[in-house]
Coordinates of C-alpha atoms in Angstrom, one line a residue:
X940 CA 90.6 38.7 2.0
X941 CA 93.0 35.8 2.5
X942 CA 95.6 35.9 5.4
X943 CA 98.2 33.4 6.9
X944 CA 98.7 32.1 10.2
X945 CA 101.5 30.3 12.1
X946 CA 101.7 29.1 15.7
X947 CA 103.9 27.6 18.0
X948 CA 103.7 27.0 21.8
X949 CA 106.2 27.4 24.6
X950 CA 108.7 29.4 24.6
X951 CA 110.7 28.8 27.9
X952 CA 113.5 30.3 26.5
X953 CA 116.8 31.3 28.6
X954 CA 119.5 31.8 26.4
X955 CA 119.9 34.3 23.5
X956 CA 119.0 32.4 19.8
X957 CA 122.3 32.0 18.1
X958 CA 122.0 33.6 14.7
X959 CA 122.5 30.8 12.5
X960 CA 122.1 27.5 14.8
X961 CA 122.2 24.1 12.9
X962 CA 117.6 24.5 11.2
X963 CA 117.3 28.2 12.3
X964 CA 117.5 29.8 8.9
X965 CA 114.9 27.2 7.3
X966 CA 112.2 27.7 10.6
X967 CA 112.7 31.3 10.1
X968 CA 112.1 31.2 6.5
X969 CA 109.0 29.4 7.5
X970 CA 107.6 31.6 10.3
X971 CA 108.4 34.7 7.5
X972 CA 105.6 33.3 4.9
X973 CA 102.9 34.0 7.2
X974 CA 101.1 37.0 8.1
X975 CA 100.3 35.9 11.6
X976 CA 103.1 34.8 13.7
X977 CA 102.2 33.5 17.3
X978 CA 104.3 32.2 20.2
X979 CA 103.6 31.5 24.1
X980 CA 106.1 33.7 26.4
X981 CA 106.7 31.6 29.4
X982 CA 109.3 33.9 30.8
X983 CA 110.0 37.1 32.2
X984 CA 112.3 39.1 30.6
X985 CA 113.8 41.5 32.7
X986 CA 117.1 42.3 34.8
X987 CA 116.5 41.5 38.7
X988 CA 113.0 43.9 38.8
X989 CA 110.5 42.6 41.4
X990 CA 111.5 40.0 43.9
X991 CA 110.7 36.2 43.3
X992 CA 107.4 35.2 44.5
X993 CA 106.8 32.8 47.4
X994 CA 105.4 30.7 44.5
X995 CA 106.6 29.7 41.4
X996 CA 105.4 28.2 38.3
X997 CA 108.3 25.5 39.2
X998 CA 111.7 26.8 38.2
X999 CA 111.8 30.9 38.5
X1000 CA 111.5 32.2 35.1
X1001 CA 113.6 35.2 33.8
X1002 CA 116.2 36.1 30.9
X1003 CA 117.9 38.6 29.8
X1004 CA 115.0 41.4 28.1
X1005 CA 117.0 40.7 24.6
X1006 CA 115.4 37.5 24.0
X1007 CA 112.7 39.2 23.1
X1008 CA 115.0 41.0 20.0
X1009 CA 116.0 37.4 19.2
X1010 CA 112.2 36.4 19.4
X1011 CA 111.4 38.9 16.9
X1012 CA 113.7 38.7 14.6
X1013 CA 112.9 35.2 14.1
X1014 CA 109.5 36.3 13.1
X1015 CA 107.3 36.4 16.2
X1016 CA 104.5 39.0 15.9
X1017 CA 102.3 38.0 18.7
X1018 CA 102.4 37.0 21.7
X1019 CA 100.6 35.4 24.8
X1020 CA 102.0 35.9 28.2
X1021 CA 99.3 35.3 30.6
X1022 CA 101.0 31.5 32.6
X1023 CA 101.5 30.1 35.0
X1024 CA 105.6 31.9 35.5
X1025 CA 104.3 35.7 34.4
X1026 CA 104.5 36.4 38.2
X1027 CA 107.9 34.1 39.1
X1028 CA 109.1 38.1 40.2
X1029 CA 106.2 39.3 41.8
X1030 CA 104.2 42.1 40.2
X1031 CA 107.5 44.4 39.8
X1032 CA 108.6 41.6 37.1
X1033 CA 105.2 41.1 35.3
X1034 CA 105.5 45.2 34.9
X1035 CA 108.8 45.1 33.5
X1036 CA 108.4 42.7 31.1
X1037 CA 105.4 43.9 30.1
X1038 CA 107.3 47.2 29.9
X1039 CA 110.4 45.7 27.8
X1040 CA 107.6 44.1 25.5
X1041 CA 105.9 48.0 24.7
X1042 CA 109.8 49.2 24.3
X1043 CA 110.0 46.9 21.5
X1044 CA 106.8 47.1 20.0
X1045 CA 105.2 43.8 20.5
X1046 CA 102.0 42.7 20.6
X1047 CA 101.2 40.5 23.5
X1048 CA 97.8 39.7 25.5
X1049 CA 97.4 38.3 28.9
X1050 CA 98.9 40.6 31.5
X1051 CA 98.2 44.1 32.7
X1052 CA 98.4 46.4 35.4
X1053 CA 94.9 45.6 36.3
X1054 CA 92.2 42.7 34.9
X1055 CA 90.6 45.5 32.5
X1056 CA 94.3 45.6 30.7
X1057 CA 94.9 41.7 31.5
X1058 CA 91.5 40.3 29.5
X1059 CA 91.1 42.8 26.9
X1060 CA 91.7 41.8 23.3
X1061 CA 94.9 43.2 21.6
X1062 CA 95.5 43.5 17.8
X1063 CA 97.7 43.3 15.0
X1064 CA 96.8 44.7 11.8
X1065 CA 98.2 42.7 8.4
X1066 CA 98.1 44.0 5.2
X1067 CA 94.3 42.1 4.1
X1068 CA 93.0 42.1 8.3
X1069 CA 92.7 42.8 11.5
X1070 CA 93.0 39.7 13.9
X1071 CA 92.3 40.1 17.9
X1072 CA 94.1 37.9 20.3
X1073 CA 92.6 36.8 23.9
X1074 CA 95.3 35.6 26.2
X1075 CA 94.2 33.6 29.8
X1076 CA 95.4 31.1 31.5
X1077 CA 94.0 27.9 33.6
X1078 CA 97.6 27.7 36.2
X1079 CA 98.2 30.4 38.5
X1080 CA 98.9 30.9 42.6
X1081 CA 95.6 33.0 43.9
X1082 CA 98.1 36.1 44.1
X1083 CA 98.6 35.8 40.4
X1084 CA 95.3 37.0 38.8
X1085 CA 95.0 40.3 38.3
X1086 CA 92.4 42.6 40.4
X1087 CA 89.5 44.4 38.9
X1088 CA 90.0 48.0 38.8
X1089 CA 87.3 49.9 41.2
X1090 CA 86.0 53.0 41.9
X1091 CA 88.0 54.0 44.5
X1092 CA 90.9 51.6 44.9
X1093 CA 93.5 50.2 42.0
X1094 CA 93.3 47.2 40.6
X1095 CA 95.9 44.7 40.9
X1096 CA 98.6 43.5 38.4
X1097 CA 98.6 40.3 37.2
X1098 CA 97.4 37.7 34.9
X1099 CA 93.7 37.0 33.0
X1100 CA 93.0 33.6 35.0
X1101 CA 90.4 30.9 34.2
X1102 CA 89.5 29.5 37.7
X1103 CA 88.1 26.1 37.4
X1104 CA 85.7 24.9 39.7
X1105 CA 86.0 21.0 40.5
X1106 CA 83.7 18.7 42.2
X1107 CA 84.2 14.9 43.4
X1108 CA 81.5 12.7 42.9
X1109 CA 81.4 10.0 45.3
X1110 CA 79.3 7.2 45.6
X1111 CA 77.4 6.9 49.0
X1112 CA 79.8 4.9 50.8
X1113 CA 82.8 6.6 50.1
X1114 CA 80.7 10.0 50.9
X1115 CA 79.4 8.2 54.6
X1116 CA 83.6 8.4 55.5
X1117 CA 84.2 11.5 54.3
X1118 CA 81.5 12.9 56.7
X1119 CA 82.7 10.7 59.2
X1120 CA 86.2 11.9 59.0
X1121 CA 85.0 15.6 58.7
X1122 CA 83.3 14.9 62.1
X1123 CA 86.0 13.1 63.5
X1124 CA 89.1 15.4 62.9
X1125 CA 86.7 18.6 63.0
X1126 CA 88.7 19.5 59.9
X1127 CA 86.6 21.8 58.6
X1128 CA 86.8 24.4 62.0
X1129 CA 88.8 27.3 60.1
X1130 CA 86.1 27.6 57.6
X1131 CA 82.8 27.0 58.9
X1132 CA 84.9 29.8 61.3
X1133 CA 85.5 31.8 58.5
X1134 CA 81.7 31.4 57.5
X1135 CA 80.1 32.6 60.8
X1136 CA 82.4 35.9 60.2
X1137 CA 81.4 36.7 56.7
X1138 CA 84.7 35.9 55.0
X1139 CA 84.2 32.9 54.0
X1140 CA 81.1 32.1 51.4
X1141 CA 79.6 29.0 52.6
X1142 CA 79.9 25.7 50.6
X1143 CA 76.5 24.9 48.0
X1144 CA 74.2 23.1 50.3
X1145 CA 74.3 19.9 48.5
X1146 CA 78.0 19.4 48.9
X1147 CA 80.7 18.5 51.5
X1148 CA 83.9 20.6 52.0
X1149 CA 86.8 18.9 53.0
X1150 CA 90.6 20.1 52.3
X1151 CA 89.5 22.8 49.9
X1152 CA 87.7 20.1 47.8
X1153 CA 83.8 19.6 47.4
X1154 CA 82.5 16.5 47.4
X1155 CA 78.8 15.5 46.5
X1156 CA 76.5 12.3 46.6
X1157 CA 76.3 10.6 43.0
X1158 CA 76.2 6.7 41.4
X1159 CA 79.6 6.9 40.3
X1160 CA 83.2 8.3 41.3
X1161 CA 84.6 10.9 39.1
X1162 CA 85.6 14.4 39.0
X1163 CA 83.4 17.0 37.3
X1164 CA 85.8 20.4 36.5
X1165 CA 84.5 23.2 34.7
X1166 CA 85.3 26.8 34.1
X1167 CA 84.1 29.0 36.8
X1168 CA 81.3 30.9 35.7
X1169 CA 82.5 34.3 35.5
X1170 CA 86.2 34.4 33.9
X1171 CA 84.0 32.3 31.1
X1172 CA 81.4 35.0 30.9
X1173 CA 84.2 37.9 30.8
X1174 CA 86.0 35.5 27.9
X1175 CA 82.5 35.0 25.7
X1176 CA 82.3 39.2 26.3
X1177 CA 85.6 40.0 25.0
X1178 CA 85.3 37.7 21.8
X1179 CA 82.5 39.6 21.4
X1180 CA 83.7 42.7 21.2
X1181 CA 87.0 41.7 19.6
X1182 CA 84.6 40.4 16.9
X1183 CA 83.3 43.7 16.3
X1184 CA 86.6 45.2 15.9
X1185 CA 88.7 42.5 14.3
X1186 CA 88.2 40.0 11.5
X1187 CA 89.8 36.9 13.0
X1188 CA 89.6 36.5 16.6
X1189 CA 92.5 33.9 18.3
X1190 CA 92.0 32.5 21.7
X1191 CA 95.5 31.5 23.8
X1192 CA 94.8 28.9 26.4
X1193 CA 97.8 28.3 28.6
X1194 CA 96.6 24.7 30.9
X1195 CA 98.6 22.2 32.5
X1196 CA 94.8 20.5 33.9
X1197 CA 94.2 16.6 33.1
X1198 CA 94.9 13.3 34.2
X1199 CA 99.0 13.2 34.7
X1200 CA 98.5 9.2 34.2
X1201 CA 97.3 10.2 30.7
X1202 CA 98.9 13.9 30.5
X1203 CA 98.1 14.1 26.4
X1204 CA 94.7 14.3 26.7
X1205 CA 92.9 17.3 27.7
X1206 CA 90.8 18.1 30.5
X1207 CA 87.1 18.2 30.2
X1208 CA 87.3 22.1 31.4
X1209 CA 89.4 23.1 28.2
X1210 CA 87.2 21.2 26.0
X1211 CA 84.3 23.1 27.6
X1212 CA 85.9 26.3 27.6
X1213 CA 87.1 26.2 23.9
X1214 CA 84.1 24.9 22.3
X1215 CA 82.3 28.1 24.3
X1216 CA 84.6 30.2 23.1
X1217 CA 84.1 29.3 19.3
X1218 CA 80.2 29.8 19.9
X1219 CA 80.8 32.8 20.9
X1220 CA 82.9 34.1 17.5
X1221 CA 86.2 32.4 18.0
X1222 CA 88.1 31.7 14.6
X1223 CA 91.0 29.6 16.4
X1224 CA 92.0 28.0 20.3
X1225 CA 95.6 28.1 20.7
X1226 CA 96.5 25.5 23.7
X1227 CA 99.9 25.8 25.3
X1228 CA 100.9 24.4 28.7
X1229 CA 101.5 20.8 29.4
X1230 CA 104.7 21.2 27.4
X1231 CA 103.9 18.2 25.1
X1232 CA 101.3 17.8 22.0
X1233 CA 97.9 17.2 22.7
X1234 CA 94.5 16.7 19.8
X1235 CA 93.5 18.6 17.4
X1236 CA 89.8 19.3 16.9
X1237 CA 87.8 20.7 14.2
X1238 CA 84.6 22.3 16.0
X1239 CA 82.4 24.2 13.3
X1240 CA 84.5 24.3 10.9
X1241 CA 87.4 26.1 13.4
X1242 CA 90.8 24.5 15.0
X1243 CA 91.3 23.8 18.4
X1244 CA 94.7 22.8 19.3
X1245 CA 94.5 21.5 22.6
X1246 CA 98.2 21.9 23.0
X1247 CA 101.1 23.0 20.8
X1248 CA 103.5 21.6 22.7
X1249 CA 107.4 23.4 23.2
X1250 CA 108.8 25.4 21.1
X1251 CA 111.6 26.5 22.8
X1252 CA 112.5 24.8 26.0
X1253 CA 115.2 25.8 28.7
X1254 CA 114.0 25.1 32.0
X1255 CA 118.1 23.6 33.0
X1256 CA 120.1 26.9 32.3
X1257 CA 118.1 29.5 33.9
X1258 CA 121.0 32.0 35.5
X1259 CA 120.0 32.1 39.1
X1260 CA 117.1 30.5 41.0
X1261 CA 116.5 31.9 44.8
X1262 CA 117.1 31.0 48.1
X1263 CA 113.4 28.8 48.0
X1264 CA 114.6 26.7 45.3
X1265 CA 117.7 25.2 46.9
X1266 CA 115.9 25.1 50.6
X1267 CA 113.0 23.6 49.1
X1268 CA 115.5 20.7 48.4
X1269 CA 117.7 21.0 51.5
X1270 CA 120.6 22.3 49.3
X1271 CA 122.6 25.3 50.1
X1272 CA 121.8 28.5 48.6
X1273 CA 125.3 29.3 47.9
X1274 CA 125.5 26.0 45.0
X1275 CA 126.0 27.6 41.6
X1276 CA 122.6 27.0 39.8
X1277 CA 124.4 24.2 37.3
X1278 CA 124.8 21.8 40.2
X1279 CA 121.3 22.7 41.7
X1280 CA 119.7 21.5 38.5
X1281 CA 122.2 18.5 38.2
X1282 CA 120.9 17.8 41.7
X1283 CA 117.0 18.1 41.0
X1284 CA 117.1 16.1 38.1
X1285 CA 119.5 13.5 40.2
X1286 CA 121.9 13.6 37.0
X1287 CA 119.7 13.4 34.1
X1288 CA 117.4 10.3 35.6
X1289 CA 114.6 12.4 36.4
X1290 CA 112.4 15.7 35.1
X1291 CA 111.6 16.8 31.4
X1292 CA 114.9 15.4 30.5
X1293 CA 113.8 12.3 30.2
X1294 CA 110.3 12.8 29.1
X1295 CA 110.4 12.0 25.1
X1296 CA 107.0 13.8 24.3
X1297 CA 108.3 17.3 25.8
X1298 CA 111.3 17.4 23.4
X1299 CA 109.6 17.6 20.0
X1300 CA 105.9 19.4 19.0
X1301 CA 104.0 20.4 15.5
X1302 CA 103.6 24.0 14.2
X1303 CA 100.2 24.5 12.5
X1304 CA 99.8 27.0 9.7
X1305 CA 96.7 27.8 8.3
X1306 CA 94.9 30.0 5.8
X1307 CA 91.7 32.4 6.6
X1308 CA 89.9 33.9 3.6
X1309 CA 86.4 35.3 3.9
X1310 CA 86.0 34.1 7.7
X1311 CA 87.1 29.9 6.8
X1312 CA 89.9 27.6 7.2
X1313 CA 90.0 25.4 4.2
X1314 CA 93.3 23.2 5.4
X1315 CA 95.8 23.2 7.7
X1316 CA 99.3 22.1 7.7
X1317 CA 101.4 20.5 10.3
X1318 CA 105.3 20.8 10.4
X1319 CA 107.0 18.6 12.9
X1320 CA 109.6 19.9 15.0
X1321 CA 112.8 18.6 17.6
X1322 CA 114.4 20.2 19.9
X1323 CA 117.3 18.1 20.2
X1324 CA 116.3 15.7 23.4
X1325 CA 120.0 13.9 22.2
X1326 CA 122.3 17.1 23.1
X1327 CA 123.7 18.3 26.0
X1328 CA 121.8 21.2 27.9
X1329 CA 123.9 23.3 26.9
X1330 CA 122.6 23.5 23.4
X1331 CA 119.3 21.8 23.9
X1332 CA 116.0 23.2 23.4
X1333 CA 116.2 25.1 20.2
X1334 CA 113.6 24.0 17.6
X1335 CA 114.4 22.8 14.1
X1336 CA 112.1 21.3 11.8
X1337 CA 112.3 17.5 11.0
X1338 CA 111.2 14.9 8.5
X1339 CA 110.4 12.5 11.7
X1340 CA 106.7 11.0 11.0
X1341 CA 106.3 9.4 14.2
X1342 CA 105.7 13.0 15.1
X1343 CA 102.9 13.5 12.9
X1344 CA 101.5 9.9 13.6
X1345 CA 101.6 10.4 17.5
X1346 CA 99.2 13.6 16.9
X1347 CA 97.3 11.3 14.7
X1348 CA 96.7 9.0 17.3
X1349 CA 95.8 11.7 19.9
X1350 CA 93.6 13.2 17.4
X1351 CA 91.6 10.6 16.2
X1352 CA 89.0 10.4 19.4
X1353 CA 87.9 14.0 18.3
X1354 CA 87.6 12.5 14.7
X1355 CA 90.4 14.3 12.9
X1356 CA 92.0 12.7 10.2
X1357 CA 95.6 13.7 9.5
X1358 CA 96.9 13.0 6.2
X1359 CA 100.6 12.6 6.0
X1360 CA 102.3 13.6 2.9
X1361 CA 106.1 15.0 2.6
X1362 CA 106.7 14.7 5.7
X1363 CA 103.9 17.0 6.6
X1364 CA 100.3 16.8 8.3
X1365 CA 97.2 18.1 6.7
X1366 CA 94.0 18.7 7.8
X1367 CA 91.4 19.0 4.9
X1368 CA 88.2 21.3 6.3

């Protein structure tokens, strides 16, 4: 039983693919080999449904529902759609994308009308398997995860979230002014407030609250982050089961979490998360989010790729943002979206414009036969950081080694070697 996979990461895609753009017919050709075809949504595809949300995942996300046609027909298969911009238009857009992926037949995990539909496992059947997919993410506003469904009341629509549950570990003198400044301001009224009513769940008794953070006493300074107990134990249950009904089992991460001095490397929560998720009968972690590359590992003998970087990238020529995003920058809301983003990026010397790493990623393929990975390949990709917006952001493959060699160098703490050979990476298992 042998089967083929291929993955790529974001997909912020606004504008229709053009049928035969300078690389598109040699990536498709690509994508086409394989039996298992995954990209990251990170938009909403709809036409105005829903209204946009008092928060966003930073620019509104929507096209036109038909960049889903233009995703398929490249080659795309399956998808994740649980991010941090599946609820840019409120629940009335999650549902009609969602809606506008069934119409077309797609496969997607991530999103539902309730968590039950949001967490479950979806699958695609190839002609040798069966392979599950598990789609969550680690960014979202509180009003994006989806609600359990009860016994008496609906659930809520929404996303499968990971919360994370952080902790700052101060050192005694830097927890002595904390308290102090607690005291002083009386900060914390509104909760301990909230406490004394029953809303609020008081903090663990070894901590301090302040701001929303939790601080406790320790011989260093750090911060501890971990997934929160319970979206970890509703992951572990679903691989479980998706185990029992598929062959493969593929886990899509969407996380922006780390240190933004050092962006590239992953936060301890993901690395925690993943490896639980491949002791629990994982075959693959799929990391998406920080819209650049990050590692790859090899735990047990299965991939983890921290983060695949973009795929297709198109934050600049969205068709309309609303009335927030020009206030939010004391602009008015009558400028043509064009000259809002000329503005916000203060004419190319600021944003992902200028961020070399976001503007060119790897796509992994791999083989599974009888439940193992025996190599993995690495093709590098550009999306074309040189052109104008107007035509940036497509993928194309490219000979470029540096690529390979930066995810060498990002790999290496993990202990993966990368072997470069025809302008490709390989990973030997």
């Amino acid at each position: 039983m042998k089967t083929t996979f291929v993955a790529t990461g974001d997909s912020f895609i606004t504008r229709r693919i053009p049928e035969h753009y300078p690389g598109r017919d040699v990536l498709q050709e690509l994508l086409m080999k394989h039996d298992v075809r995954f990209n990251n949504l990170e938009i909403t595809c709809h036409e105005d449904a829903g209204y946009p949300a008092a928060f966003s995942g930073g620019t509104w996300a929507m096209a036109d529902p038909a960049v889903l046609d233009d995703l398929k027909a490249l080659g795309f298969n399956l998808f994740n759609t649980a991010n941090n911009h599946a609820s840019d238009f409120s629940h009335g857009g999650l549902l009609e994308t969602i809606r506008n992926l069934k119409k077309r037949g797609l496969v997607y995990a991530g999103t539902g009308k309730n968590m039950a539909e949001a967490s479950k496992a979806v699958y695609l059947d190839t002609a040798e398997c069966r392979v599950a997919l598990i789609g969550i993410t680690s960014d979202f506003h509180d009003s994006d995860l989806a609600g359990e469904q009860g016994p008496v009341m609906a659930g809520r629509p929404g996303v499968n979230g990971m919360r994370v549950n952080r902790v700052c570990h101060v050192t005694e003198d830097y927890l002595g002014v904390l308290r102090s400044l607690v005291k002083e301001t009386n900060m914390n009224s509104y909760e301990e407030y909230g406490v004394k009513l029953g809303y609020v769940n008081p903090a663990p008794a070894d901590t301090l609250s302040m701001a929303g953070m939790r601080f406790c006493l320790d011989e260093r300074n750090y911060i501890e982050e971990k997934p929160a107990k319970a979206d970890l134990e509703r992951t572990v249950l679903e691989i479980q089961e998706a185990g029992r009904q598929a062959d493969y089992v593929m886990v899509s991460i969407h996380t922006h979490g780390g240190s933004y001095e050092d962006y590239a490397n992953p936060p301890e929560f993901l690395e925690v998360f993943a490896k639980a998720c491949i002791d629990a009968g994982a075959d693959v972690i799929l990391g998406h989010g920080p819209h650049e590359l990050r590692a790859v590992e090899v735990y047990k003998g299965k991939p983890i790729f921290y983060s695949l970087g973009n795929f297709i990238f198109q934050t600049e020529t969205v068709d309309r943002q609303p009335a927030e995003a020009y206030s939010n920058k004391g602009l008015p809301v009558t400028m043509k979206v064009g000259e809002y983003m000329d503005r916000r990026s203060d004419g190319g010397k600021r944003g992902y414009g200028i961020l070399p790493p976001v503007w060119f990623s790897v796509i992994p393929s791999w083989t599974m036969e009888n439940g193992t990975v025996t190599q993995i390949r690495l093709y590098p990709v550009t999306l074309g950081r040189e052109l104008p917006r107007s035509r940036r952001g497509f993928p194309r493959l490219t000979e470029d080694d540096g690529i390979l060699e930066h995810l060498q160098k990002l790999s290496s703490i993990y202990g993966t070697r990368i072997e470069i050979q025809d302008h490709v990476g390989i990973i030997r298992l």
